[in-house]
Amino acid sequence: MRPIMLQGHTRALTQVKYNSDGDLLLTVAKDKVANLWYAHNGERVGTYEGHEGALWSIDCNKPTTLVVTGSADNTARLWHAETGKQLHVWEFPTAVKRVEFSRDDRHVLMVTEERM
């Protein structure tokens, strides 16, 4: 095993995640950009751009056709994994701190920050 340096973010990483097959890596950071990488060589496949705040969380469905991101801009966004096209935006009153597909890929969990 050799280390791979991923150079695609300008601010601190907030989550790094493998897809279910282990051949792709997903990363998000405080720089408003989500990235998709080949796990075997660290080559960037693409980016998901559109958020206006730091990104806190990322996940993909099992076949890696959909990606979901959660952000400090009070939105969660659904993306087409291959093209990077934004498919849907959910808006919330506070930051989205965690997103995750259910085991059967039928639902997406979105955890928001509670504020008074």
CSV table of N, CA, C and O in Angstrom, one decimal:
chain,number,residue,atom,x,y,z
A,1,MET,N,0.9,-1.2,0.0
A,1,MET,CA,0.0,0.0,0.0
A,1,MET,C,0.9,1.2,0.0
A,1,MET,O,1.8,1.3,0.8
A,2,ARG,N,0.6,2.2,-0.9
A,2,ARG,CA,1.3,3.4,-0.9
A,2,ARG,C,0.4,4.6,-0.6
A,2,ARG,O,-0.8,4.6,-1.0
A,3,PRO,N,0.9,5.6,0.0
A,3,PRO,CA,0.0,6.8,0.3
A,3,PRO,C,-0.3,7.6,-1.0
A,3,PRO,O,0.6,7.6,-1.9
A,4,ILE,N,-1.4,8.2,-1.1
A,4,ILE,CA,-1.8,9.0,-2.3
A,4,ILE,C,-2.2,10.4,-1.7
A,4,ILE,O,-3.0,10.5,-0.8
A,5,MET,N,-1.6,11.4,-2.3
A,5,MET,CA,-1.9,12.8,-1.9
A,5,MET,C,-3.0,13.3,-2.9
A,5,MET,O,-2.8,13.4,-4.1
A,6,LEU,N,-4.1,13.7,-2.3
A,6,LEU,CA,-5.2,14.3,-3.1
A,6,LEU,C,-5.1,15.8,-3.0
A,6,LEU,O,-5.2,16.4,-1.9
A,7,GLN,N,-4.9,16.5,-4.1
A,7,GLN,CA,-4.8,17.9,-4.1
A,7,GLN,C,-5.9,18.5,-4.9
A,7,GLN,O,-5.8,18.7,-6.1
A,8,GLY,N,-7.0,18.9,-4.2
A,8,GLY,CA,-8.1,19.4,-4.8
A,8,GLY,C,-9.0,20.3,-4.0
A,8,GLY,O,-10.0,20.8,-4.4
A,9,HIS,N,-8.5,20.6,-2.7
A,9,HIS,CA,-9.3,21.4,-1.8
A,9,HIS,C,-8.3,22.5,-1.4
A,9,HIS,O,-7.1,22.3,-1.2
A,10,THR,N,-8.9,23.7,-1.1
A,10,THR,CA,-8.1,24.8,-0.6
A,10,THR,C,-8.3,25.1,0.9
A,10,THR,O,-7.6,26.0,1.4
A,11,ARG,N,-9.2,24.4,1.5
A,11,ARG,CA,-9.5,24.6,2.9
A,11,ARG,C,-9.6,23.2,3.6
A,11,ARG,O,-9.5,22.2,2.9
A,12,ALA,N,-9.7,23.1,4.9
A,12,ALA,CA,-9.7,21.9,5.6
A,12,ALA,C,-10.8,20.9,5.2
A,12,ALA,O,-11.9,21.3,4.9
A,13,LEU,N,-10.4,19.6,5.1
A,13,LEU,CA,-11.4,18.6,4.8
A,13,LEU,C,-12.3,18.4,5.9
A,13,LEU,O,-11.9,18.5,7.1
A,14,THR,N,-13.6,18.1,5.6
A,14,THR,CA,-14.6,17.8,6.7
A,14,THR,C,-15.1,16.3,6.6
A,14,THR,O,-15.6,15.8,7.6
A,15,GLN,N,-14.9,15.7,5.4
A,15,GLN,CA,-15.3,14.2,5.4
A,15,GLN,C,-14.6,13.6,4.1
A,15,GLN,O,-14.5,14.3,3.1
A,16,VAL,N,-14.1,12.4,4.3
A,16,VAL,CA,-13.6,11.6,3.2
A,16,VAL,C,-14.3,10.2,3.3
A,16,VAL,O,-14.4,9.7,4.4
A,17,LYS,N,-14.8,9.8,2.2
A,17,LYS,CA,-15.6,8.6,2.2
A,17,LYS,C,-15.4,7.7,0.9
A,17,LYS,O,-15.3,8.3,-0.2
A,18,TYR,N,-15.3,6.4,1.1
A,18,TYR,CA,-15.3,5.5,0.0
A,18,TYR,C,-16.7,5.2,-0.5
A,18,TYR,O,-17.6,5.2,0.3
A,19,ASN,N,-16.8,4.9,-1.8
A,19,ASN,CA,-18.1,4.3,-2.3
A,19,ASN,C,-18.2,2.9,-1.9
A,19,ASN,O,-17.2,2.3,-1.3
A,20,SER,N,-19.3,2.2,-2.1
A,20,SER,CA,-19.5,0.8,-1.6
A,20,SER,C,-18.5,-0.2,-2.3
A,20,SER,O,-18.2,-1.2,-1.7
A,21,ASP,N,-18.1,0.1,-3.5
A,21,ASP,CA,-17.2,-0.8,-4.2
A,21,ASP,C,-15.7,-0.6,-3.8
A,21,ASP,O,-14.8,-1.4,-4.0
A,22,GLY,N,-15.4,0.6,-3.2
A,22,GLY,CA,-14.1,0.9,-2.7
A,22,GLY,C,-13.2,1.4,-3.8
A,22,GLY,O,-12.0,1.6,-3.6
A,23,ASP,N,-13.7,1.7,-5.0
A,23,ASP,CA,-12.9,2.2,-6.1
A,23,ASP,C,-12.9,3.7,-6.3
A,23,ASP,O,-12.1,4.2,-7.0
A,24,LEU,N,-13.8,4.4,-5.6
A,24,LEU,CA,-13.9,5.8,-5.6
A,24,LEU,C,-13.9,6.4,-4.2
A,24,LEU,O,-14.3,5.8,-3.3
A,25,LEU,N,-13.3,7.6,-4.1
A,25,LEU,CA,-13.3,8.4,-2.9
A,25,LEU,C,-14.1,9.6,-3.1
A,25,LEU,O,-14.1,10.3,-4.2
A,26,LEU,N,-14.9,10.1,-2.1
A,26,LEU,CA,-15.6,11.3,-2.1
A,26,LEU,C,-15.1,12.2,-1.0
A,26,LEU,O,-14.9,11.7,0.1
A,27,THR,N,-14.8,13.5,-1.3
A,27,THR,CA,-14.3,14.4,-0.3
A,27,THR,C,-15.1,15.7,-0.3
A,27,THR,O,-15.5,16.1,-1.3
A,28,VAL,N,-15.3,16.3,0.9
A,28,VAL,CA,-15.8,17.6,1.0
A,28,VAL,C,-15.0,18.4,2.0
A,28,VAL,O,-14.3,17.8,2.9
A,29,ALA,N,-15.0,19.7,1.9
A,29,ALA,CA,-14.2,20.6,2.7
A,29,ALA,C,-14.9,21.9,2.9
A,29,ALA,O,-16.0,22.1,2.4
A,30,LYS,N,-14.2,22.7,3.7
A,30,LYS,CA,-14.8,24.1,4.0
A,30,LYS,C,-14.7,25.0,2.8
A,30,LYS,O,-15.0,26.2,2.9
A,31,ASP,N,-14.2,24.5,1.7
A,31,ASP,CA,-14.0,25.4,0.5
A,31,ASP,C,-15.2,25.4,-0.5
A,31,ASP,O,-15.1,25.9,-1.6
A,32,LYS,N,-16.3,24.8,-0.1
A,32,LYS,CA,-17.6,24.8,-0.9
A,32,LYS,C,-17.6,23.8,-2.1
A,32,LYS,O,-18.5,23.9,-2.9
A,33,VAL,N,-16.6,23.0,-2.2
A,33,VAL,CA,-16.5,22.1,-3.3
A,33,VAL,C,-16.5,20.6,-2.8
A,33,VAL,O,-15.8,20.3,-1.9
A,34,ALA,N,-17.2,19.8,-3.5
A,34,ALA,CA,-17.1,18.3,-3.3
A,34,ALA,C,-16.4,17.7,-4.5
A,34,ALA,O,-16.5,18.1,-5.6
A,35,ASN,N,-15.6,16.7,-4.2
A,35,ASN,CA,-14.8,16.1,-5.2
A,35,ASN,C,-15.0,14.6,-5.2
A,35,ASN,O,-15.3,13.9,-4.2
A,36,LEU,N,-14.8,14.0,-6.4
A,36,LEU,CA,-14.9,12.5,-6.6
A,36,LEU,C,-13.5,12.1,-7.2
A,36,LEU,O,-13.0,12.8,-8.1
A,37,TRP,N,-12.9,11.1,-6.6
A,37,TRP,CA,-11.5,10.6,-7.0
A,37,TRP,C,-11.5,9.1,-7.3
A,37,TRP,O,-12.3,8.4,-6.7
A,38,TYR,N,-10.6,8.7,-8.1
A,38,TYR,CA,-10.3,7.3,-8.3
A,38,TYR,C,-9.4,6.9,-7.1
A,38,TYR,O,-8.4,7.6,-6.8
A,39,ALA,N,-9.8,5.9,-6.4
A,39,ALA,CA,-9.1,5.5,-5.1
A,39,ALA,C,-7.7,4.9,-5.4
A,39,ALA,O,-6.8,5.0,-4.6
A,40,HIS,N,-7.6,4.3,-6.6
A,40,HIS,CA,-6.3,3.5,-6.8
A,40,HIS,C,-5.1,4.5,-7.2
A,40,HIS,O,-4.0,4.1,-7.0
A,41,ASN,N,-5.4,5.7,-7.7
A,41,ASN,CA,-4.3,6.6,-8.1
A,41,ASN,C,-4.5,8.0,-7.6
A,41,ASN,O,-3.6,8.8,-7.8
A,42,GLY,N,-5.6,8.4,-7.0
A,42,GLY,CA,-5.9,9.7,-6.6
A,42,GLY,C,-6.2,10.7,-7.7
A,42,GLY,O,-6.2,11.9,-7.4
A,43,GLU,N,-6.5,10.3,-8.9
A,43,GLU,CA,-6.9,11.2,-9.9
A,43,GLU,C,-8.3,11.7,-9.7
A,43,GLU,O,-9.2,10.9,-9.4
A,44,ARG,N,-8.5,13.0,-9.9
A,44,ARG,CA,-9.8,13.5,-9.7
A,44,ARG,C,-10.7,13.2,-10.8
A,44,ARG,O,-10.4,13.5,-12.0
A,45,VAL,N,-11.9,12.6,-10.6
A,45,VAL,CA,-12.9,12.3,-11.6
A,45,VAL,C,-13.7,13.6,-11.9
A,45,VAL,O,-13.9,13.9,-13.1
A,46,GLY,N,-14.1,14.3,-10.9
A,46,GLY,CA,-14.8,15.5,-11.1
A,46,GLY,C,-15.2,16.2,-9.8
A,46,GLY,O,-14.8,15.8,-8.7
A,47,THR,N,-15.9,17.4,-10.0
A,47,THR,CA,-16.3,18.2,-8.8
A,47,THR,C,-17.8,18.4,-8.9
A,47,THR,O,-18.4,18.4,-10.0
A,48,TYR,N,-18.3,18.7,-7.7
A,48,TYR,CA,-19.8,19.1,-7.6
A,48,TYR,C,-19.8,20.5,-7.0
A,48,TYR,O,-19.5,20.7,-5.9
A,49,GLU,N,-20.1,21.5,-7.9
A,49,GLU,CA,-20.0,22.9,-7.4
A,49,GLU,C,-21.4,23.5,-7.4
A,49,GLU,O,-22.2,23.3,-8.4
A,50,GLY,N,-21.7,24.3,-6.4
A,50,GLY,CA,-23.0,25.0,-6.4
A,50,GLY,C,-23.3,25.5,-5.0
A,50,GLY,O,-24.2,26.3,-4.8
A,51,HIS,N,-22.7,24.9,-4.0
A,51,HIS,CA,-22.9,25.3,-2.6
A,51,HIS,C,-22.3,26.7,-2.3
A,51,HIS,O,-21.3,27.0,-3.0
A,52,GLU,N,-22.9,27.4,-1.4
A,52,GLU,CA,-22.4,28.7,-1.0
A,52,GLU,C,-21.7,28.8,0.3
A,52,GLU,O,-21.4,29.8,0.8
A,53,GLY,N,-21.6,27.6,1.0
A,53,GLY,CA,-21.0,27.6,2.3
A,53,GLY,C,-20.1,26.3,2.4
A,53,GLY,O,-20.1,25.5,1.5
A,54,ALA,N,-19.5,26.2,3.5
A,54,ALA,CA,-18.6,25.0,3.8
A,54,ALA,C,-19.4,23.8,3.7
A,54,ALA,O,-20.6,23.7,4.0
A,55,LEU,N,-18.8,22.7,3.2
A,55,LEU,CA,-19.5,21.4,3.0
A,55,LEU,C,-19.1,20.6,4.3
A,55,LEU,O,-17.9,20.5,4.6
A,56,TRP,N,-20.1,19.9,4.8
A,56,TRP,CA,-19.9,19.1,6.0
A,56,TRP,C,-20.0,17.6,5.8
A,56,TRP,O,-19.3,16.9,6.5
A,57,SER,N,-20.8,17.2,4.8
A,57,SER,CA,-21.0,15.8,4.6
A,57,SER,C,-21.3,15.4,3.2
A,57,SER,O,-21.8,16.2,2.4
A,58,ILE,N,-20.9,14.2,2.8
A,58,ILE,CA,-21.2,13.6,1.5
A,58,ILE,C,-21.4,12.1,1.6
A,58,ILE,O,-20.9,11.5,2.5
A,59,ASP,N,-22.2,11.6,0.7
A,59,ASP,CA,-22.5,10.2,0.5
A,59,ASP,C,-22.9,9.9,-0.9
A,59,ASP,O,-23.3,10.8,-1.6
A,60,CYS,N,-22.8,8.6,-1.3
A,60,CYS,CA,-23.3,8.2,-2.6
A,60,CYS,C,-24.1,6.9,-2.4
A,60,CYS,O,-24.0,6.2,-1.4
A,61,ASN,N,-25.0,6.7,-3.4
A,61,ASN,CA,-25.8,5.4,-3.3
A,61,ASN,C,-24.9,4.3,-3.7
A,61,ASN,O,-23.7,4.4,-4.1
A,62,LYS,N,-25.4,3.0,-3.5
A,62,LYS,CA,-24.5,1.9,-3.8
A,62,LYS,C,-24.0,1.7,-5.2
A,62,LYS,O,-22.8,1.4,-5.3
A,63,PRO,N,-24.8,2.0,-6.2
A,63,PRO,CA,-24.2,1.9,-7.6
A,63,PRO,C,-23.4,3.2,-8.0
A,63,PRO,O,-22.8,3.2,-9.1
A,64,THR,N,-23.2,4.1,-7.1
A,64,THR,CA,-22.5,5.4,-7.3
A,64,THR,C,-23.0,6.1,-8.5
A,64,THR,O,-22.3,6.6,-9.4
A,65,THR,N,-24.4,6.2,-8.6
A,65,THR,CA,-25.0,7.0,-9.6
A,65,THR,C,-25.5,8.3,-9.1
A,65,THR,O,-25.7,9.3,-9.9
A,66,LEU,N,-25.7,8.4,-7.8
A,66,LEU,CA,-26.2,9.6,-7.1
A,66,LEU,C,-25.2,10.0,-6.0
A,66,LEU,O,-24.7,9.1,-5.3
A,67,VAL,N,-25.0,11.3,-5.8
A,67,VAL,CA,-24.2,11.8,-4.7
A,67,VAL,C,-25.1,12.9,-3.9
A,67,VAL,O,-25.8,13.6,-4.6
A,68,VAL,N,-25.0,12.9,-2.6
A,68,VAL,CA,-25.8,13.9,-1.8
A,68,VAL,C,-24.7,14.6,-0.9
A,68,VAL,O,-23.8,14.0,-0.4
A,69,THR,N,-24.9,15.9,-0.8
A,69,THR,CA,-24.0,16.7,0.0
A,69,THR,C,-24.8,17.6,1.0
A,69,THR,O,-25.9,18.0,0.7
A,70,GLY,N,-24.2,17.9,2.1
A,70,GLY,CA,-24.8,18.7,3.1
A,70,GLY,C,-23.9,19.9,3.4
A,70,GLY,O,-22.7,19.7,3.6
A,71,SER,N,-24.5,21.1,3.6
A,71,SER,CA,-23.6,22.3,3.7
A,71,SER,C,-24.1,23.3,4.8
A,71,SER,O,-25.2,23.3,5.2
A,72,ALA,N,-23.1,24.2,5.1
A,72,ALA,CA,-23.4,25.3,6.0
A,72,ALA,C,-24.3,26.3,5.3
A,72,ALA,O,-24.7,27.3,6.0
A,73,ASP,N,-24.5,26.2,4.0
A,73,ASP,CA,-25.4,27.2,3.4
A,73,ASP,C,-26.9,26.8,3.6
A,73,ASP,O,-27.8,27.3,2.9
A,74,ASN,N,-27.1,25.9,4.5
A,74,ASN,CA,-28.5,25.4,4.9
A,74,ASN,C,-29.2,24.6,3.8
A,74,ASN,O,-30.4,24.6,3.7
A,75,THR,N,-28.4,24.0,3.0
A,75,THR,CA,-29.0,23.1,1.9
A,75,THR,C,-28.3,21.8,1.9
A,75,THR,O,-27.2,21.6,2.3
A,76,ALA,N,-29.1,20.8,1.4
A,76,ALA,CA,-28.6,19.5,1.0
A,76,ALA,C,-28.9,19.4,-0.5
A,76,ALA,O,-29.9,19.9,-1.0
A,77,ARG,N,-27.9,18.9,-1.3
A,77,ARG,CA,-28.1,18.8,-2.7
A,77,ARG,C,-27.9,17.4,-3.2
A,77,ARG,O,-27.0,16.7,-2.7
A,78,LEU,N,-28.6,17.0,-4.2
A,78,LEU,CA,-28.5,15.7,-4.9
A,78,LEU,C,-27.9,16.0,-6.3
A,78,LEU,O,-28.3,16.9,-7.0
A,79,TRP,N,-26.9,15.1,-6.6
A,79,TRP,CA,-26.1,15.3,-7.8
A,79,TRP,C,-26.1,14.0,-8.6
A,79,TRP,O,-26.1,12.9,-8.0
A,80,HIS,N,-26.0,14.1,-9.9
A,80,HIS,CA,-25.8,13.0,-10.8
A,80,HIS,C,-24.3,12.7,-10.7
A,80,HIS,O,-23.4,13.6,-11.0
A,81,ALA,N,-23.9,11.5,-10.2
A,81,ALA,CA,-22.5,11.3,-9.9
A,81,ALA,C,-21.5,11.4,-11.1
A,81,ALA,O,-20.5,12.0,-11.0
A,82,GLU,N,-21.9,10.9,-12.2
A,82,GLU,CA,-21.0,11.0,-13.4
A,82,GLU,C,-20.9,12.3,-14.1
A,82,GLU,O,-19.8,12.8,-14.4
A,83,THR,N,-22.0,13.0,-14.2
A,83,THR,CA,-22.0,14.3,-14.9
A,83,THR,C,-21.8,15.5,-14.0
A,83,THR,O,-21.4,16.6,-14.5
A,84,GLY,N,-22.1,15.4,-12.7
A,84,GLY,CA,-22.0,16.5,-11.8
A,84,GLY,C,-23.2,17.4,-11.8
A,84,GLY,O,-23.2,18.5,-11.2
A,85,LYS,N,-24.2,17.0,-12.6
A,85,LYS,CA,-25.4,17.9,-12.7
A,85,LYS,C,-26.2,17.8,-11.4
A,85,LYS,O,-26.4,16.8,-10.8
A,86,GLN,N,-26.6,19.0,-10.9
A,86,GLN,CA,-27.4,19.1,-9.7
A,86,GLN,C,-28.8,18.7,-10.0
A,86,GLN,O,-29.5,19.3,-10.9
A,87,LEU,N,-29.4,17.8,-9.3
A,87,LEU,CA,-30.7,17.2,-9.6
A,87,LEU,C,-31.8,17.8,-8.6
A,87,LEU,O,-32.9,17.9,-9.0
A,88,HIS,N,-31.4,18.1,-7.4
A,88,HIS,CA,-32.4,18.6,-6.4
A,88,HIS,C,-31.7,19.4,-5.3
A,88,HIS,O,-30.5,19.1,-5.0
A,89,VAL,N,-32.4,20.4,-4.8
A,89,VAL,CA,-31.9,21.2,-3.6
A,89,VAL,C,-33.0,21.1,-2.5
A,89,VAL,O,-34.1,21.4,-2.8
A,90,TRP,N,-32.6,20.7,-1.3
A,90,TRP,CA,-33.4,20.8,-0.1
A,90,TRP,C,-32.9,22.0,0.7
A,90,TRP,O,-31.8,22.1,1.0
A,91,GLU,N,-33.9,22.9,1.1
A,91,GLU,CA,-33.5,24.0,1.9
A,91,GLU,C,-34.0,23.8,3.4
A,91,GLU,O,-35.1,23.3,3.6
A,92,PHE,N,-33.1,24.2,4.3
A,92,PHE,CA,-33.4,24.1,5.8
A,92,PHE,C,-33.1,25.4,6.5
A,92,PHE,O,-32.4,26.2,6.0
A,93,PRO,N,-33.7,25.6,7.7
A,93,PRO,CA,-33.4,26.8,8.5
A,93,PRO,C,-32.0,26.8,9.1
A,93,PRO,O,-31.6,27.9,9.5
A,94,THR,N,-31.3,25.7,9.1
A,94,THR,CA,-29.9,25.7,9.7
A,94,THR,C,-29.0,24.8,8.8
A,94,THR,O,-29.5,24.1,7.9
A,95,ALA,N,-27.7,24.8,9.1
A,95,ALA,CA,-26.7,24.0,8.4
A,95,ALA,C,-27.1,22.5,8.4
A,95,ALA,O,-27.6,22.0,9.4
A,96,VAL,N,-26.7,21.9,7.3
A,96,VAL,CA,-26.9,20.4,7.2
A,96,VAL,C,-25.6,19.8,7.5
A,96,VAL,O,-24.6,19.9,6.8
A,97,LYS,N,-25.5,19.1,8.7
A,97,LYS,CA,-24.3,18.6,9.2
A,97,LYS,C,-23.9,17.2,8.8
A,97,LYS,O,-22.8,16.7,8.8
A,98,ARG,N,-25.0,16.4,8.4
A,98,ARG,CA,-24.7,15.0,8.0
A,98,ARG,C,-25.8,14.6,7.0
A,98,ARG,O,-26.9,14.9,7.1
A,99,VAL,N,-25.3,13.9,5.9
A,99,VAL,CA,-26.2,13.2,5.0
A,99,VAL,C,-25.7,11.8,4.8
A,99,VAL,O,-24.6,11.5,4.9
A,100,GLU,N,-26.7,10.9,4.5
A,100,GLU,CA,-26.4,9.5,4.2
A,100,GLU,C,-27.6,8.8,3.6
A,100,GLU,O,-28.7,9.0,4.0
A,101,PHE,N,-27.3,8.0,2.6
A,101,PHE,CA,-28.3,7.2,1.9
A,101,PHE,C,-28.6,6.0,2.9
A,101,PHE,O,-27.7,5.5,3.6
A,102,SER,N,-29.9,5.6,2.8
A,102,SER,CA,-30.3,4.4,3.6
A,102,SER,C,-29.6,3.2,2.9
A,102,SER,O,-29.2,3.2,1.8
A,103,ARG,N,-29.6,2.1,3.6
A,103,ARG,CA,-29.0,0.8,3.1
A,103,ARG,C,-29.7,0.4,1.8
A,103,ARG,O,-29.0,-0.2,0.9
A,104,ASP,N,-31.0,0.6,1.6
A,104,ASP,CA,-31.6,0.2,0.4
A,104,ASP,C,-31.7,1.4,-0.7
A,104,ASP,O,-32.3,1.2,-1.7
A,105,ASP,N,-31.0,2.5,-0.4
A,105,ASP,CA,-30.9,3.7,-1.3
A,105,ASP,C,-32.3,4.3,-1.6
A,105,ASP,O,-32.4,5.1,-2.5
A,106,ARG,N,-33.3,4.0,-0.8
A,106,ARG,CA,-34.6,4.6,-1.1
A,106,ARG,C,-34.8,5.9,-0.3
A,106,ARG,O,-35.7,6.7,-0.7
A,107,HIS,N,-34.0,6.2,0.7
A,107,HIS,CA,-34.1,7.4,1.5
A,107,HIS,C,-32.8,8.0,1.7
A,107,HIS,O,-31.7,7.4,1.6
A,108,VAL,N,-32.8,9.3,2.1
A,108,VAL,CA,-31.6,10.0,2.5
A,108,VAL,C,-31.8,10.7,3.8
A,108,VAL,O,-32.8,11.4,4.0
A,109,LEU,N,-30.9,10.4,4.7
A,109,LEU,CA,-30.9,11.0,6.1
A,109,LEU,C,-30.3,12.4,6.0
A,109,LEU,O,-29.2,12.5,5.3
A,110,MET,N,-30.9,13.4,6.6
A,110,MET,CA,-30.2,14.7,6.6
A,110,MET,C,-30.4,15.2,8.0
A,110,MET,O,-31.5,15.4,8.5
A,111,VAL,N,-29.2,15.5,8.7
A,111,VAL,CA,-29.2,16.0,10.0
A,111,VAL,C,-28.8,17.5,10.0
A,111,VAL,O,-27.8,17.8,9.4
A,112,THR,N,-29.7,18.3,10.6
A,112,THR,CA,-29.4,19.7,10.6
A,112,THR,C,-28.9,20.2,12.0
A,112,THR,O,-29.1,19.5,13.0
A,113,GLU,N,-28.4,21.3,12.1
A,113,GLU,CA,-27.9,21.9,13.3
A,113,GLU,C,-29.0,22.6,14.0
A,113,GLU,O,-29.7,23.5,13.4
A,114,GLU,N,-29.2,22.3,15.3
A,114,GLU,CA,-30.3,23.0,16.0
A,114,GLU,C,-29.8,24.3,16.6
A,114,GLU,O,-28.7,24.4,17.1
A,115,ARG,N,-30.6,25.3,16.4
A,115,ARG,CA,-30.3,26.6,16.9
A,115,ARG,C,-31.5,27.2,17.6
A,115,ARG,O,-32.6,27.0,17.1
A,116,MET,N,-31.3,28.1,18.5
A,116,MET,CA,-32.4,28.7,19.2
A,116,MET,C,-32.4,30.2,18.7
A,116,MET,O,-31.4,30.8,18.5
